Amino acid sequence: MTDRDQSWDTSSTRSLSLGIRHASAPKRDVTFAPAFTYPIFGDEETIFGYRNLRMKLDFACDTLHPTFTSTHGSVYPATTETKADDIKELLQDFVPTAFENVPSSSSTGPPFEPPGELVEQYNVEEKQYGIWSTTLENAVARQIIKNMQIFVPFFIEGGLLLDLDLEQTWSRWTIFFTYERYTLPSHPSRTFYSFISYSTAYQLFYLDRDAPSLARSTTPTDFIAPPISTLFGHVPSRFRISQIVVLPPYQSAGHGGRLYNAMTCHARSRQGYSEITVEDPNESFDEMRNLNDLEWLYTHCPRFATLTINPDAKLPVSKSESLPIASILIPQHLLESLRRATKLHSRQFYFLLEAHLLSRIPFKSRSTARITRKDRASDPNDRAYYFWRLLVKSRLTSHNRDALSQIDPEERIEKLDETLENVQEGYVEMLEKLQRRHKRYGGTWHAVERRDEVKEWWINDPDGKVQGMLLANGDVNGANGEKAAPRKDRGAKRRIVDDEDEDDEDGDVAVMGNGTGGKKPRLST
């Protein structure tokens, strides 16, 4: 095959525009561009064989039924070896309903209603929104997903389409849709809907090593797997968040945070779900998730707000003994009970716990210059900071055992200290964002203030009297509304999230970097 003439190449990203069309209110129409097109048009994101190519993929605002149109000038003269790309064929697998002869809007039939149950309503700048939840068993929901699944490769790097033909999995997929609700002067008694965002979550059954063993037959050959429908509530399962897409025109308004909170509220209200996990989160999603999870813990879980480092903890006499977390915090079984009650994955829970414990230490004590005497420092806040560093170092060492084994002991200490500083800076940044969010919405927040500026209170637990502090009151609407910088523009210094799938075994944390090529291994935080 001969090399084709690159002068006939057109950027698929720049030549394609997406739109949400409102048949009854054209002034509401919005147009935007895809972030990625390589899953459809190849790694180079180019289309060959057309001059002045322009493509439009419009979606009905309610049913999301797509309509594809294109215009172009001259077409590359086909030869036996080279011809212009077949655009319809390239798009067919991603948006098949764009080429089906069916009505493009529900205006031709009964008024549209979002499928499922209305689980939340909220207002943003005097506009009304609602979030609906259902499963793929709902035929209307399946059709909407089929219509607009192309948003996944357009806006989620590496995102995959759902296989809507696997009927046996329909009941395990939970779908959430966000729509704006509005009326028109010409139809004052009718409610119209405009799509904003959607998300998907999958029920993933797993073996909980800490749960009581499941009863099983004494004869292995007698075991017959029960129907999936009978497992819910009896076998541990994870609520695995798979995808969240907020269309670009509606981003930075808190819709993503609202949608995430609706999903986690749904999972916490269902007895059959034991944990909430996320499938391969990107950095911007993790930032939103961390803020919303930490805020939820402060506003809905008073026990979490009382957790504090014990500045009078005693270190083991023998170096061979490990430092148990119970010597720094409340007993481990109470921590684990709290984690299970919140349904947070262990990695996420202890990540937020470290950030919270840091927030309890005054800024003046967060300096290595003040802990030269380690656990014998005279100031209890200085001792608390020393123990906090030990706690984080213990986790970092466990998560990066392989990487640390590749470097000399002296470099190992240096690398751990360097990573710990990055972790601390990331926690401070997250806590400051949470404080700014509450100031924006008029709430009261003390998570990053000095300890002596927070009202103290006491609680009782089975192991004695535990001093605690109420760190927050009030509530907040929406997410933080701040866009994260693209990954390539963000230095590793503030990177405090793990990209690996949380459904992997705990402790099997991927190490960033392999120590080859003369580079030191980077430690996962």
XYZ file of C-alpha atoms in Angstrom:
525
model
C 0.000 0.000 0.000
C 1.411 3.399 -0.997
C 1.754 6.289 1.406
C -1.328 8.461 1.232
C -1.213 12.197 0.531
C -1.348 13.838 3.971
C -2.640 17.067 2.455
C -6.024 15.292 2.400
C -5.953 14.724 6.172
C -8.414 16.626 8.361
C -8.351 16.818 12.142
C -11.336 14.805 13.382
C -11.394 16.727 16.674
C -11.487 20.177 15.083
C -13.881 19.284 12.282
C -16.495 17.628 14.515
C -18.930 19.636 16.616
C -21.429 18.243 19.113
C -24.704 19.834 20.073
C -27.714 19.530 22.333
C -30.793 20.620 20.420
C -34.057 21.827 21.951
C -36.815 21.459 19.361
C -39.228 23.637 21.329
C -36.672 26.211 22.484
C -33.828 26.674 19.962
C -32.327 29.487 22.063
C -31.316 26.845 24.588
C -29.201 24.955 22.044
C -25.547 24.483 22.985
C -22.565 23.430 20.889
C -19.283 21.976 22.117
C -16.304 19.953 20.924
C -15.129 16.446 21.865
C -12.002 16.070 23.986
C -10.868 12.861 22.251
C -11.683 11.244 18.924
C -8.899 8.657 18.619
C -11.088 5.685 19.671
C -13.193 6.355 16.565
C -10.845 7.872 13.995
C -7.482 6.402 15.047
C -4.521 7.509 17.112
C -3.691 10.397 14.783
C -7.262 11.728 15.100
C -7.465 12.443 11.381
C -9.938 11.730 8.587
C -8.557 11.161 5.114
C -9.958 12.148 1.757
C -12.049 15.331 2.142
C -11.559 19.034 1.581
C -13.223 21.498 3.992
C -14.817 18.722 6.008
C -17.340 19.773 8.640
C -19.290 17.279 10.770
C -22.138 17.813 13.237
C -23.488 15.285 15.702
C -26.556 16.699 17.393
C -28.567 15.106 20.208
C -32.166 15.698 21.202
C -32.149 17.402 24.579
C -34.352 14.777 26.253
C -34.109 11.382 24.534
C -30.561 12.100 23.329
C -31.454 10.714 19.915
C -28.485 11.609 17.656
C -28.501 13.123 14.195
C -25.345 13.180 12.081
C -24.721 15.580 9.201
C -21.593 16.494 7.270
C -20.465 18.795 4.493
C -17.277 18.789 2.468
C -15.720 19.918 -0.761
C -13.867 17.665 -3.158
C -13.239 13.998 -2.340
C -9.978 12.160 -2.876
C -10.131 10.207 -6.153
C -10.337 6.557 -5.139
C -7.671 4.174 -6.438
C -7.192 0.457 -6.036
C -4.990 1.146 -3.010
C -6.347 4.323 -1.399
C -9.773 5.851 -0.889
C -11.439 8.379 1.352
C -12.413 7.216 4.822
C -16.001 6.041 5.216
C -17.123 8.324 8.050
C -20.456 6.576 8.528
C -18.756 3.211 8.877
C -16.331 4.609 11.467
C -19.164 6.060 13.549
C -21.614 3.185 13.159
C -20.424 1.096 16.119
C -20.339 4.093 18.485
C -23.606 5.824 17.629
C -25.751 3.385 15.604
C -29.037 5.221 16.244
C -27.745 8.260 14.328
C -28.274 6.288 11.135
C -31.632 4.724 12.007
C -34.834 6.111 10.536
C -36.679 6.890 13.780
C -38.126 10.123 15.209
C -35.389 12.296 16.670
C -37.439 13.920 19.425
C -40.124 12.930 21.856
C -42.104 15.989 20.697
C -43.756 13.693 18.153
C -45.160 11.463 20.923
C -46.125 11.646 24.589
C -44.237 14.197 26.719
C -40.845 12.884 27.759
C -40.230 11.833 31.361
C -36.754 10.801 32.587
C -36.678 7.079 33.356
C -36.491 5.769 36.896
C -36.978 7.300 40.327
C -36.355 10.951 41.122
C -33.715 10.757 43.885
C -32.664 14.400 44.231
C -33.769 17.896 43.254
C -31.667 21.058 43.472
C -31.345 24.571 42.098
C -28.343 26.322 40.579
C -28.672 30.010 39.682
C -32.487 29.793 39.693
C -32.490 26.787 37.372
C -34.127 23.553 38.501
C -32.419 20.179 38.190
C -33.251 16.608 39.098
C -31.370 13.318 39.308
C -33.133 10.086 38.334
C -31.956 6.561 39.104
C -32.815 3.268 37.456
C -31.205 0.078 36.135
C -30.576 -1.156 32.624
C -33.702 -3.263 32.997
C -35.543 -0.056 32.133
C -36.004 -0.028 28.334
C -36.100 3.788 28.129
C -32.824 4.040 30.037
C -31.189 1.478 27.739
C -32.292 3.460 24.701
C -30.915 6.711 26.103
C -27.595 5.011 26.875
C -27.506 3.573 23.359
C -28.181 7.003 21.886
C -25.410 8.858 23.709
C -22.759 6.306 24.698
C -20.420 7.973 22.247
C -19.915 10.631 24.949
C -17.764 8.063 26.783
C -14.921 7.873 24.206
C -15.369 11.596 23.515
C -14.761 12.665 27.135
C -13.310 9.736 29.120
C -9.821 8.758 28.041
C -9.785 4.993 27.625
C -13.525 4.761 28.404
C -15.444 1.733 27.092
C -19.044 1.378 25.935
C -21.493 -0.740 27.905
C -22.528 -4.007 26.296
C -26.284 -3.471 26.192
C -26.896 -6.942 24.756
C -25.882 -8.763 27.971
C -29.366 -9.053 29.438
C -28.113 -11.071 32.409
C -26.189 -8.010 33.668
C -28.974 -5.429 33.300
C -30.071 -5.671 36.934
C -26.506 -5.067 38.157
C -26.031 -1.776 36.293
C -27.430 1.306 38.041
C -27.799 4.406 35.886
C -28.180 8.009 37.066
C -29.362 10.842 34.810
C -29.276 14.577 35.555
C -31.781 16.743 33.703
C -32.673 20.396 33.858
C -36.403 20.955 34.222
C -37.992 24.021 32.641
C -41.243 25.365 31.221
C -41.953 27.554 28.213
C -44.391 30.483 27.874
C -45.998 28.653 24.955
C -46.539 25.524 27.099
C -46.875 26.766 30.718
C -48.407 23.529 31.987
C -45.801 21.210 30.467
C -42.397 20.373 31.930
C -39.499 20.032 29.499
C -36.226 18.256 30.218
C -32.684 18.910 29.031
C -29.877 16.396 29.606
C -26.933 17.543 31.749
C -24.955 14.490 32.882
C -25.112 10.800 33.610
C -23.234 8.098 35.499
C -23.091 4.321 35.724
C -22.278 1.927 38.543
C -21.916 -1.853 38.593
C -22.634 -4.335 41.358
C -19.441 -6.330 41.840
C -19.537 -9.371 44.123
C -16.308 -10.093 46.001
C -14.853 -12.189 48.783
C -14.728 -10.241 52.031
C -11.894 -11.828 54.004
C -13.050 -10.232 57.244
C -16.690 -11.235 56.940
C -18.049 -14.500 58.382
C -17.415 -17.401 56.027
C -20.237 -18.254 53.684
C -21.961 -21.552 54.317
C -21.039 -24.102 51.702
C -21.700 -27.742 51.025
C -19.363 -30.309 52.580
C -19.174 -31.925 49.155
C -17.713 -29.493 46.584
C -19.403 -31.285 43.701
C -22.805 -30.556 45.255
C -22.359 -26.779 44.985
C -24.617 -25.019 42.475
C -24.209 -21.280 41.987
C -27.443 -19.491 42.943
C -29.068 -16.939 40.608
C -27.495 -13.495 40.773
C -30.830 -12.009 41.839
C -30.735 -14.010 45.087
C -27.228 -12.908 46.076
C -27.975 -9.243 46.780
C -28.086 -8.705 50.529
C -26.550 -12.099 51.271
C -23.144 -11.961 49.543
C -20.845 -8.903 49.944
C -20.844 -6.654 46.894
C -19.235 -3.388 45.907
C -20.983 -0.421 44.363
C -18.408 0.163 41.644
C -18.686 3.602 40.044
C -17.748 3.140 36.415
C -18.364 6.381 34.520
C -19.454 9.949 35.179
C -19.917 12.329 32.256
C -20.912 15.984 32.644
C -21.253 17.688 29.268
C -18.794 20.595 28.829
C -21.395 23.413 28.681
C -22.613 22.415 32.144
C -19.307 21.821 33.900
C -17.990 23.929 36.818
C -21.498 24.299 38.217
C -21.401 21.512 40.818
C -23.335 18.923 38.805
C -20.566 16.328 39.041
C -20.445 16.590 42.821
C -24.227 16.397 43.065
C -24.266 13.305 40.890
C -21.492 11.637 42.867
C -23.245 12.355 46.162
C -26.501 10.936 44.816
C -24.686 7.746 43.826
C -22.975 7.282 47.187
C -26.230 8.039 49.021
C -27.924 5.353 46.929
C -25.201 2.830 47.781
C -25.290 3.627 51.496
C -29.055 3.206 51.600
C -28.889 -0.315 50.102
C -28.043 -3.034 52.577
C -26.522 -5.307 49.947
C -23.615 -2.975 49.186
C -20.616 -3.262 51.500
C -18.205 -0.806 49.843
C -18.145 2.042 47.356
C -15.278 1.886 44.870
C -14.284 3.671 41.686
C -13.017 2.104 38.489
C -9.745 3.710 37.339
C -10.472 7.314 38.437
C -8.657 10.183 36.779
C -7.115 13.018 38.766
C -9.892 15.582 38.353
C -12.485 13.032 39.456
C -10.388 12.077 42.469
C -10.171 15.701 43.580
C -13.947 16.050 43.439
C -14.445 12.698 45.145
C -12.016 13.423 47.983
C -13.645 16.763 48.772
C -17.156 15.316 48.729
C -16.241 12.250 50.780
C -14.420 14.290 53.413
C -17.266 16.766 53.635
C -19.761 13.926 53.966
C -17.767 12.412 56.818
C -17.661 15.739 58.664
C -21.366 16.483 58.214
C -22.853 12.998 58.594
C -20.396 11.074 60.758
C -19.719 12.816 64.108
C -17.499 9.972 65.284
C -15.044 10.613 62.436
C -14.724 14.268 63.479
C -13.630 13.167 66.952
C -10.682 11.072 65.816
C -7.426 12.541 67.004
C -3.822 11.501 67.497
C -2.840 10.567 71.019
C 0.228 12.740 71.764
C 1.100 10.527 74.741
C 1.375 7.304 72.742
C 4.250 5.047 73.736
C 6.588 3.707 71.075
C 7.549 0.023 71.106
C 10.708 -0.693 73.082
C 12.018 -3.178 70.508
C 12.741 -2.043 66.960
C 11.368 -5.347 65.735
C 7.928 -4.384 66.991
C 5.686 -2.468 64.619
C 3.837 0.642 65.704
C 0.166 -0.352 65.952
C -2.351 2.232 64.814
C -4.287 1.635 68.049
C -1.463 3.282 69.995
C -2.023 6.514 68.049
C -5.779 6.488 67.470
C -8.786 4.836 68.996
C -8.709 1.023 68.903
C -8.454 -0.531 65.457
C -11.744 -2.389 65.713
C -13.583 0.913 66.207
C -11.845 2.416 63.178
C -12.781 -0.562 61.056
C -16.346 -0.435 62.337
C -16.509 3.221 61.315
C -15.102 2.450 57.873
C -17.651 -0.285 57.283
C -20.492 1.950 58.422
C -19.485 4.630 55.902
C -18.991 1.970 53.171
C -15.757 3.629 52.065
C -13.036 1.456 50.584
C -10.168 1.037 53.051
C -7.699 2.954 50.862
C -10.068 5.902 50.563
C -11.035 5.886 54.232
C -7.482 5.893 55.557
C -6.454 8.488 52.981
C -9.146 10.841 54.302
C -8.259 9.899 57.867
C -4.658 11.042 57.383
C -5.860 14.369 55.968
C -8.251 14.834 58.880
C -5.592 14.031 61.491
C -3.264 16.570 59.902
C -6.005 19.188 60.115
C -6.058 18.713 63.886
C -2.412 19.742 64.226
C -1.735 23.521 64.378
C 0.306 24.959 61.534
C 3.097 26.020 63.872
C 3.684 22.397 64.852
C 3.890 21.060 61.276
C 7.637 21.448 61.022
C 10.400 18.870 61.279
C 12.462 21.442 63.179
C 10.067 21.067 66.103
C 10.292 17.280 66.362
C 14.033 16.770 66.837
C 13.210 15.183 70.199
C 10.617 12.989 68.465
C 8.105 11.521 70.923
C 9.814 13.364 73.814
C 8.983 16.851 72.524
C 7.537 19.070 75.260
C 4.626 20.386 73.161
C 1.868 17.751 72.744
C 1.054 19.151 69.286
C 4.659 18.586 68.220
C 4.443 15.006 69.449
C 1.176 14.572 67.559
C 2.887 15.740 64.358
C 5.753 13.298 64.930
C 3.293 10.424 65.342
C 1.360 11.576 62.258
C 4.538 11.373 60.186
C 5.203 7.873 61.526
C 1.674 6.866 60.567
C 2.037 8.120 56.985
C 5.546 6.669 56.610
C 4.275 3.304 57.755
C 1.660 3.307 54.994
C 4.089 4.547 52.354
C 6.598 1.855 53.276
C 3.961 -0.847 53.030
C 2.655 0.396 49.674
C 6.114 0.824 48.139
C 7.994 -2.149 49.520
C 9.287 -3.243 46.097
C 10.429 0.232 45.044
C 12.182 0.870 48.350
C 14.043 -2.413 48.126
C 15.764 -1.134 44.968
C 17.556 1.747 46.674
C 20.132 2.067 49.443
C 18.940 2.567 53.046
C 20.132 6.185 53.156
C 18.350 7.032 49.923
C 15.323 5.152 51.194
C 14.962 7.532 54.133
C 15.439 10.532 51.856
C 12.853 9.233 49.399
C 10.304 8.558 52.140
C 10.770 12.049 53.596
C 10.412 13.611 50.163
C 7.225 11.667 49.409
C 5.797 12.455 52.832
C 6.275 16.189 52.226
C 4.412 15.848 48.929
C 1.609 13.985 50.677
C 1.342 16.629 53.380
C 1.263 19.450 50.850
C -1.474 17.655 48.939
C -3.557 17.237 52.084
C -3.189 20.918 52.929
C -4.291 21.866 49.424
C -7.359 19.634 49.704
C -8.320 21.021 53.119
C -7.910 24.588 51.888
C -10.210 23.883 48.934
C -12.794 22.498 51.314
C -12.561 25.623 53.433
C -12.952 27.883 50.376
C -16.009 25.917 49.313
C -17.717 26.510 52.646
C -16.846 30.201 52.633
C -18.363 30.456 49.138
C -21.631 28.916 50.279
C -21.770 30.646 53.630
C -21.000 27.628 55.774
C -18.727 27.400 58.784
C -15.573 25.347 58.474
C -12.716 24.840 60.891
C -10.874 21.879 59.433
C -7.716 23.833 58.642
C -7.774 26.308 61.490
C -5.728 26.175 64.652
C -6.785 23.648 67.235
C -7.456 26.268 69.905
C -9.959 27.985 67.599
C -12.234 24.945 67.466
C -14.910 24.138 70.010
C -14.011 20.995 71.939
C -16.482 18.366 73.029
C -16.446 14.866 74.516
C -17.879 11.501 73.561
C -17.851 8.113 75.243
C -16.903 4.817 73.635
C -16.594 1.243 74.952
C -12.891 1.738 75.686
C -13.149 4.903 77.696
C -13.392 8.636 77.303
C -12.133 9.973 73.970
C -11.565 13.669 73.483
C -12.824 14.978 70.182
C -13.648 18.135 68.298
C -16.545 19.109 66.121
C -14.794 20.406 63.031
C -17.705 21.493 60.883
C -21.295 22.572 60.864
C -23.633 23.712 58.166
C -23.945 22.214 54.740
C -22.936 23.083 51.189
C -24.623 22.815 47.825
C -22.836 21.226 44.892
C -19.217 20.433 44.206
C -16.343 22.848 44.415
C -16.874 24.111 40.893
C -13.166 24.278 40.157
C -11.617 22.651 37.123
C -8.496 20.604 37.682
C -5.526 21.429 35.494
C -4.747 18.841 32.816
C -2.519 16.018 34.058
C 0.401 17.075 31.894
C 0.434 20.513 33.537
C 0.354 19.224 37.091
C 3.604 18.358 38.794
C 4.076 15.194 40.779
C 4.625 17.259 43.905
C 0.930 17.574 44.678
C -0.206 14.280 43.291
C -1.828 12.413 46.160
C -4.108 9.953 44.372
C -3.654 6.400 43.157
C -4.719 5.579 39.617
C -5.032 1.840 40.056
C -8.423 0.173 40.292
C -9.644 0.052 43.884
C -11.147 -3.379 43.328
C -7.638 -4.830 43.242
C -6.399 -6.527 46.387
C -5.521 -4.107 49.175
C -1.817 -3.450 49.373
C -1.101 -4.379 45.761
C -0.308 -0.805 44.860
C 1.359 -0.142 41.546
C 4.721 1.576 41.876
C 5.149 4.586 39.594
C 8.480 4.001 37.930
C 10.613 0.896 37.862
C 14.043 2.240 38.742
C 15.478 1.603 35.285
C 17.295 3.988 32.983
C 19.216 5.567 35.843
C 16.067 7.022 37.398
C 15.144 6.523 41.023
C 11.809 4.795 41.582
C 8.949 7.105 42.448
C 6.878 6.164 45.452
C 3.144 5.746 45.203
C 1.292 7.929 47.691
